[in-house]
mmCIF file of C-alpha atoms in Angstrom:
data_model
loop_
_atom_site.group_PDB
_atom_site.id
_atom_site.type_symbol
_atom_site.label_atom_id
_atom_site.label_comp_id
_atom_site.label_asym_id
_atom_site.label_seq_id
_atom_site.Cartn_x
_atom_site.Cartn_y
_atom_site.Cartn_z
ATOM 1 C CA UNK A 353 11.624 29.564 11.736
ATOM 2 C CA UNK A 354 9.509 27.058 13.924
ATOM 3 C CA UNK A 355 9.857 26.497 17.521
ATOM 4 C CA UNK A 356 10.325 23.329 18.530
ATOM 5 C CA UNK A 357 10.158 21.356 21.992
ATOM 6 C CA UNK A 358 11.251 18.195 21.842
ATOM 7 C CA UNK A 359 11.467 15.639 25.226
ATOM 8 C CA UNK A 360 13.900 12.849 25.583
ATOM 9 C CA UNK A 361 15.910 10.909 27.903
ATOM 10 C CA UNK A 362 19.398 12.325 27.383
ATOM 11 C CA UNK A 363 21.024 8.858 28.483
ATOM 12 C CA UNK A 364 19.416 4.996 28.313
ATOM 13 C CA UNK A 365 21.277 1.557 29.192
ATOM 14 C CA UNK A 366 21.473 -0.298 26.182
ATOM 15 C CA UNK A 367 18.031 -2.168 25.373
ATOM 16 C CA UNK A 368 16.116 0.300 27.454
ATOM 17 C CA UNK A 369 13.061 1.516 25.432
ATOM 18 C CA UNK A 370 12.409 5.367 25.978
ATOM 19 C CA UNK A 371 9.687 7.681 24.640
ATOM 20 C CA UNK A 372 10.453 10.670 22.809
ATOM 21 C CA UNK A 373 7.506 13.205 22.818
ATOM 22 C CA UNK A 374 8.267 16.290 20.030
ATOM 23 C CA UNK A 375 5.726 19.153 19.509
ATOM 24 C CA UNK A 376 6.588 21.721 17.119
ATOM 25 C CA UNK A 377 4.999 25.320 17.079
ATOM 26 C CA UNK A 378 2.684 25.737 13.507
ATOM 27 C CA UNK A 379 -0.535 27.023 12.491
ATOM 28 C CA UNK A 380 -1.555 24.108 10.624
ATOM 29 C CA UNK A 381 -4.237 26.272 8.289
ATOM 30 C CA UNK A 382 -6.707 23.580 6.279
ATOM 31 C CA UNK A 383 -7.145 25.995 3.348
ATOM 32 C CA UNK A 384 -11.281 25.432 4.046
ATOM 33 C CA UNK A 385 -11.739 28.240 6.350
ATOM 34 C CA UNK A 386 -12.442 31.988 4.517
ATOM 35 C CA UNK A 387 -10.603 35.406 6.351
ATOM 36 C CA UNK A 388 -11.796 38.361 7.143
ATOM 37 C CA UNK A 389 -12.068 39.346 3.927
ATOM 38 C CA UNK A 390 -14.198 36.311 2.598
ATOM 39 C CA UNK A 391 -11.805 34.618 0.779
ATOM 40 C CA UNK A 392 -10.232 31.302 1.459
ATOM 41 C CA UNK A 393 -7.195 31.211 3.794
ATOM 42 C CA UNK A 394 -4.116 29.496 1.744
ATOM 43 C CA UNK A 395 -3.612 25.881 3.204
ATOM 44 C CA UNK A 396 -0.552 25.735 4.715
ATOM 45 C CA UNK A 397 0.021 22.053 7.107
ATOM 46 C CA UNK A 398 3.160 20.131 7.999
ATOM 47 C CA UNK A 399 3.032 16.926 5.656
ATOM 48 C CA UNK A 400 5.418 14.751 7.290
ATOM 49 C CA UNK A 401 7.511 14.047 10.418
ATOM 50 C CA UNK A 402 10.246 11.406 10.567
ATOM 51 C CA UNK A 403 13.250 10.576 13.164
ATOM 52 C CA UNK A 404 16.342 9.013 12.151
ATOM 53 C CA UNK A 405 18.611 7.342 14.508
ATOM 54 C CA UNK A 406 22.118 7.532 13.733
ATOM 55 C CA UNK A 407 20.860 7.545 10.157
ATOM 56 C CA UNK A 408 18.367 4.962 10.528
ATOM 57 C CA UNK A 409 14.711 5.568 9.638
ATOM 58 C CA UNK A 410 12.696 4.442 13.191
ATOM 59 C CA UNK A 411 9.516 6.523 12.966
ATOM 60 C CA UNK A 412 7.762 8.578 10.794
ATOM 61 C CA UNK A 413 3.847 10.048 10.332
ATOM 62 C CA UNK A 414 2.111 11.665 7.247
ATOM 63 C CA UNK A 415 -0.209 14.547 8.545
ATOM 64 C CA UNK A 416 -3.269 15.977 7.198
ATOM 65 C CA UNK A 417 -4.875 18.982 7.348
ATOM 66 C CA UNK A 418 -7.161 17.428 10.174
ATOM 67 C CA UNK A 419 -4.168 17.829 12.515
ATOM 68 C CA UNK A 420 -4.565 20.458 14.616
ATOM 69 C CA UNK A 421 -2.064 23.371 15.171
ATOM 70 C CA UNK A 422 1.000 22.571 16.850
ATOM 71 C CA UNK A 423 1.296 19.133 16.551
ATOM 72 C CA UNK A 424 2.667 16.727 19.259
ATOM 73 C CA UNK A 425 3.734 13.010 18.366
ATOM 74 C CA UNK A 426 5.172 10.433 21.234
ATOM 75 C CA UNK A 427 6.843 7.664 19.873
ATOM 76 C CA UNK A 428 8.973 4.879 21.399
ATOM 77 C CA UNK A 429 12.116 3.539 20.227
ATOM 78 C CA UNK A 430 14.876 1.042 21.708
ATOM 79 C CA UNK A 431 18.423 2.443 22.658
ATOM 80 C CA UNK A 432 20.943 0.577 20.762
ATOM 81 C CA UNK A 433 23.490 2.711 20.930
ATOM 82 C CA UNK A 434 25.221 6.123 21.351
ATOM 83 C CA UNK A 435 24.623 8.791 18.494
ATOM 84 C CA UNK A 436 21.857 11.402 17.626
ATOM 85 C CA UNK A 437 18.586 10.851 16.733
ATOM 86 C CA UNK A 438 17.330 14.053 14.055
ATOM 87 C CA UNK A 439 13.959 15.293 14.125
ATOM 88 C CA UNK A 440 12.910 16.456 10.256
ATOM 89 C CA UNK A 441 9.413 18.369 9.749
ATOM 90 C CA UNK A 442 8.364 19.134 6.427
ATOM 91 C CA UNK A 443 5.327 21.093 4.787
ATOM 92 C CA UNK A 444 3.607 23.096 2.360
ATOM 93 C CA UNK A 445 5.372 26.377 0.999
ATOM 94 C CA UNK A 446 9.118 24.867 1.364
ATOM 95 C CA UNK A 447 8.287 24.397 5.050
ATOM 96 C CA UNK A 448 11.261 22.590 6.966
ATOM 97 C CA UNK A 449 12.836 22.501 10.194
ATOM 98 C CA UNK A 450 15.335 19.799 11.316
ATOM 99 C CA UNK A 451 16.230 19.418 15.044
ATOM 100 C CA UNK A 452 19.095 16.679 16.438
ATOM 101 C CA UNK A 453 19.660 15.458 20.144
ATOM 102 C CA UNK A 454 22.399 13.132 21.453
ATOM 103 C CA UNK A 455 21.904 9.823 23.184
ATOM 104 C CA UNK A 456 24.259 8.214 25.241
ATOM 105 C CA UNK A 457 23.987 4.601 25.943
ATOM 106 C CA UNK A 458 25.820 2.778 28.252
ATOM 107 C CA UNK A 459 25.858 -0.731 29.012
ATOM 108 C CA UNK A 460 23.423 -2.663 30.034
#
């Protein structure tokens, strides 16, 4: 199971834009570097990120194995209104790990 950290306003007036900074913990291994015992290390990377907000697709990133381990993505989006915003990371070897945090937005 990864460890994730992720950093957001937990209330916003309606039309306020807020960043949401998420780092999640992962080795990120390339599958070009050799181990110990001169073989190549098995590539194992997170592929994709996305956050949905009350369903709604508002940002996503493909990663690469040039990412390095543990990545951290800040994004902005505008608070519309109330509901949960879910975090999705997904990888290589059935890697994936789903996080959700409630926003509360009041009037403006």
């Amino acid at each position: 199971m990864a460890r994730a950290l992720i950093h957001m306003p937990a209330t916003a007036k309606k039309g306020e834009i807020i960043e949401i900074r998420a780092l999640i913990g992962h080795p990120m291994e390339t599958g070009y570097r050799v181990g110990p015992d001169g073989k190549l290390l098995a590539r194992d990377i997170i592929r994709s990120f996305a956050c949905r907000y009350n369903g709604e697709h508002v940002f996503g990133a493909e990663l690469h194995q040039a990412i390095s381990a543990n990545p951290y993505i800040a994004f902005f989006t505008v608070a519309t209104e109330s509901g949960t915003l879910e975090f999705t990371w997904e990888g290589d070897n059935g890697f994936a790990h789903t996080e959700k945090i409630n926003l509360t937005v009041s009037a403006a």
